[in-house]
mmCIF file of C-alpha atoms in Angstrom:
data_model
loop_
_atom_site.group_PDB
_atom_site.id
_atom_site.type_symbol
_atom_site.label_atom_id
_atom_site.label_comp_id
_atom_site.label_asym_id
_atom_site.label_seq_id
_atom_site.Cartn_x
_atom_site.Cartn_y
_atom_site.Cartn_z
ATOM 1 C CA MET A 208 -4.008 -13.711 12.074
ATOM 2 C CA VAL A 209 -7.025 -14.132 14.443
ATOM 3 C CA GLY A 210 -7.909 -17.760 13.664
ATOM 4 C CA ILE A 211 -7.504 -20.750 11.402
ATOM 5 C CA VAL A 212 -9.973 -23.399 10.384
ATOM 6 C CA GLU A 213 -9.323 -26.877 8.981
ATOM 7 C CA LYS A 214 -11.129 -27.414 5.674
ATOM 8 C CA PRO A 215 -14.204 -25.462 6.093
ATOM 9 C CA ARG A 216 -17.097 -25.752 3.691
ATOM 10 C CA PRO A 217 -16.909 -22.928 1.257
ATOM 11 C CA ASP A 218 -20.245 -21.368 2.468
ATOM 12 C CA GLN A 219 -18.826 -21.485 6.050
ATOM 13 C CA ALA A 220 -15.312 -20.233 5.413
ATOM 14 C CA PRO A 221 -14.545 -17.244 7.561
ATOM 15 C CA SER A 222 -12.474 -15.562 4.753
ATOM 16 C CA THR A 223 -11.111 -16.128 1.182
ATOM 17 C CA LEU A 224 -7.622 -16.875 2.418
ATOM 18 C CA ALA A 225 -6.133 -20.381 2.538
ATOM 19 C CA VAL A 226 -3.227 -22.082 4.075
ATOM 20 C CA VAL A 227 -0.600 -23.320 1.497
ATOM 21 C CA GLY A 228 0.903 -25.644 4.025
ATOM 22 C CA ARG A 229 4.385 -24.679 4.844
ATOM 23 C CA TYR A 230 5.158 -24.140 8.547
ATOM 24 C CA VAL A 231 8.011 -23.325 10.928
ATOM 25 C CA LEU A 232 6.639 -24.435 14.277
ATOM 26 C CA ARG A 233 7.727 -23.704 17.765
ATOM 27 C CA PRO A 234 8.241 -26.681 20.034
ATOM 28 C CA GLU A 235 5.161 -25.805 22.051
ATOM 29 C CA ILE A 236 3.055 -27.210 19.200
ATOM 30 C CA PHE A 237 3.910 -30.689 20.364
ATOM 31 C CA ALA A 238 2.315 -30.266 23.737
ATOM 32 C CA GLU A 239 -0.737 -28.686 21.935
ATOM 33 C CA LEU A 240 -0.940 -31.710 19.642
ATOM 34 C CA ALA A 241 -0.897 -34.091 22.649
ATOM 35 C CA THR A 242 -4.046 -32.452 24.065
ATOM 36 C CA THR A 243 -5.826 -31.708 20.746
ATOM 37 C CA ALA A 244 -9.057 -33.555 20.202
ATOM 38 C CA ARG A 245 -9.697 -35.385 17.024
ATOM 39 C CA GLY A 246 -11.172 -33.152 14.356
ATOM 40 C CA SER A 247 -11.957 -33.303 10.664
ATOM 41 C CA GLY A 248 -11.968 -36.879 9.384
ATOM 42 C CA GLY A 249 -11.441 -38.235 13.000
ATOM 43 C CA GLU A 250 -7.764 -37.104 12.768
ATOM 44 C CA ILE A 251 -5.755 -34.966 15.154
ATOM 45 C CA GLN A 252 -5.338 -31.822 12.942
ATOM 46 C CA LEU A 253 -2.200 -29.704 13.118
ATOM 47 C CA THR A 254 -4.533 -26.781 12.092
ATOM 48 C CA ASP A 255 -6.470 -27.165 15.306
ATOM 49 C CA ALA A 256 -3.270 -27.224 17.368
ATOM 50 C CA ILE A 257 -2.086 -24.071 15.513
ATOM 51 C CA ALA A 258 -5.488 -22.328 16.241
ATOM 52 C CA ARG A 259 -4.890 -22.892 19.898
ATOM 53 C CA ARG A 260 -1.529 -20.997 19.647
ATOM 54 C CA VAL A 261 -3.051 -17.911 18.019
ATOM 55 C CA PRO A 262 -4.115 -16.264 21.327
ATOM 56 C CA HIS A 263 -0.488 -16.662 22.558
ATOM 57 C CA ARG A 264 0.596 -14.426 19.567
ATOM 58 C CA GLU A 265 2.979 -17.361 18.371
ATOM 59 C CA VAL A 266 1.449 -17.545 14.859
ATOM 60 C CA ILE A 267 2.957 -15.378 12.219
ATOM 61 C CA VAL A 268 1.619 -15.494 8.756
ATOM 62 C CA ARG A 269 2.923 -14.337 5.295
ATOM 63 C CA ARG A 270 0.463 -13.492 2.541
ATOM 64 C CA PHE A 271 1.351 -15.259 -0.654
ATOM 65 C CA VAL A 272 0.675 -13.426 -3.972
ATOM 66 C CA GLY A 273 0.533 -15.650 -6.943
ATOM 67 C CA THR A 274 -1.278 -18.737 -8.393
ATOM 68 C CA ARG A 275 -2.151 -21.643 -6.136
ATOM 69 C CA PHE A 276 -2.715 -25.075 -7.557
ATOM 70 C CA ASP A 277 -4.532 -27.957 -5.780
ATOM 71 C CA CYS A 278 -1.978 -30.766 -6.464
ATOM 72 C CA GLY A 279 -4.190 -33.081 -4.405
ATOM 73 C CA SER A 280 -6.290 -33.463 -7.518
ATOM 74 C CA LYS A 281 -5.441 -34.767 -10.955
ATOM 75 C CA ALA A 282 -6.710 -31.601 -12.696
ATOM 76 C CA GLY A 283 -4.775 -29.328 -10.277
ATOM 77 C CA PHE A 284 -1.556 -31.419 -10.655
ATOM 78 C CA LEU A 285 -1.929 -31.185 -14.468
ATOM 79 C CA ALA A 286 -2.646 -27.366 -14.351
ATOM 80 C CA ALA A 287 0.511 -26.838 -12.174
ATOM 81 C CA ASN A 288 2.649 -28.810 -14.576
ATOM 82 C CA ILE A 289 1.348 -27.001 -17.581
ATOM 83 C CA ALA A 290 1.922 -23.562 -15.852
ATOM 84 C CA LEU A 291 5.428 -24.567 -15.003
ATOM 85 C CA GLY A 292 6.168 -25.852 -18.536
ATOM 86 C CA LYS A 293 4.828 -22.609 -19.935
ATOM 87 C CA ARG A 294 6.917 -20.431 -17.662
ATOM 88 C CA GLN A 295 10.088 -22.477 -18.425
ATOM 89 C CA GLY A 296 9.409 -22.327 -22.182
ATOM 90 C CA LEU A 297 8.870 -26.070 -22.386
ATOM 91 C CA ILE A 298 5.301 -25.721 -23.606
ATOM 92 C CA LEU A 299 4.613 -23.365 -26.553
ATOM 93 C CA THR A 300 1.720 -20.875 -26.063
ATOM 94 C CA GLU A 301 1.825 -19.860 -29.735
ATOM 95 C CA PRO A 302 1.296 -22.268 -32.592
ATOM 96 C CA LEU A 303 4.369 -23.046 -34.594
ATOM 97 C CA ALA A 304 4.540 -21.347 -38.040
ATOM 98 C CA PRO A 305 4.155 -23.904 -40.822
ATOM 99 C CA ALA A 306 7.435 -25.150 -42.251
ATOM 100 C CA TYR A 307 7.023 -25.069 -46.035
#
């Protein structure tokens, strides 16, 4: 990884990759957070602190292959639940044959 950006606008995104949001952090991140300026939304962003650790070669990523759902929206949350229900056989994907 060469960099990370907090919530870029789609037309300004440096790549088509996204952070899913699961981290294992080294203790040095806390010192980084203490000196990180407020960013997006006026908040101190963990992403900004992580970006400052990239040059120290402390950030390791794993590319996720699969479907990502935005569970921060009602539509994304519903889509995730429908996909899970289908995968577990709780939601039928084929109509039932009529019972005569």
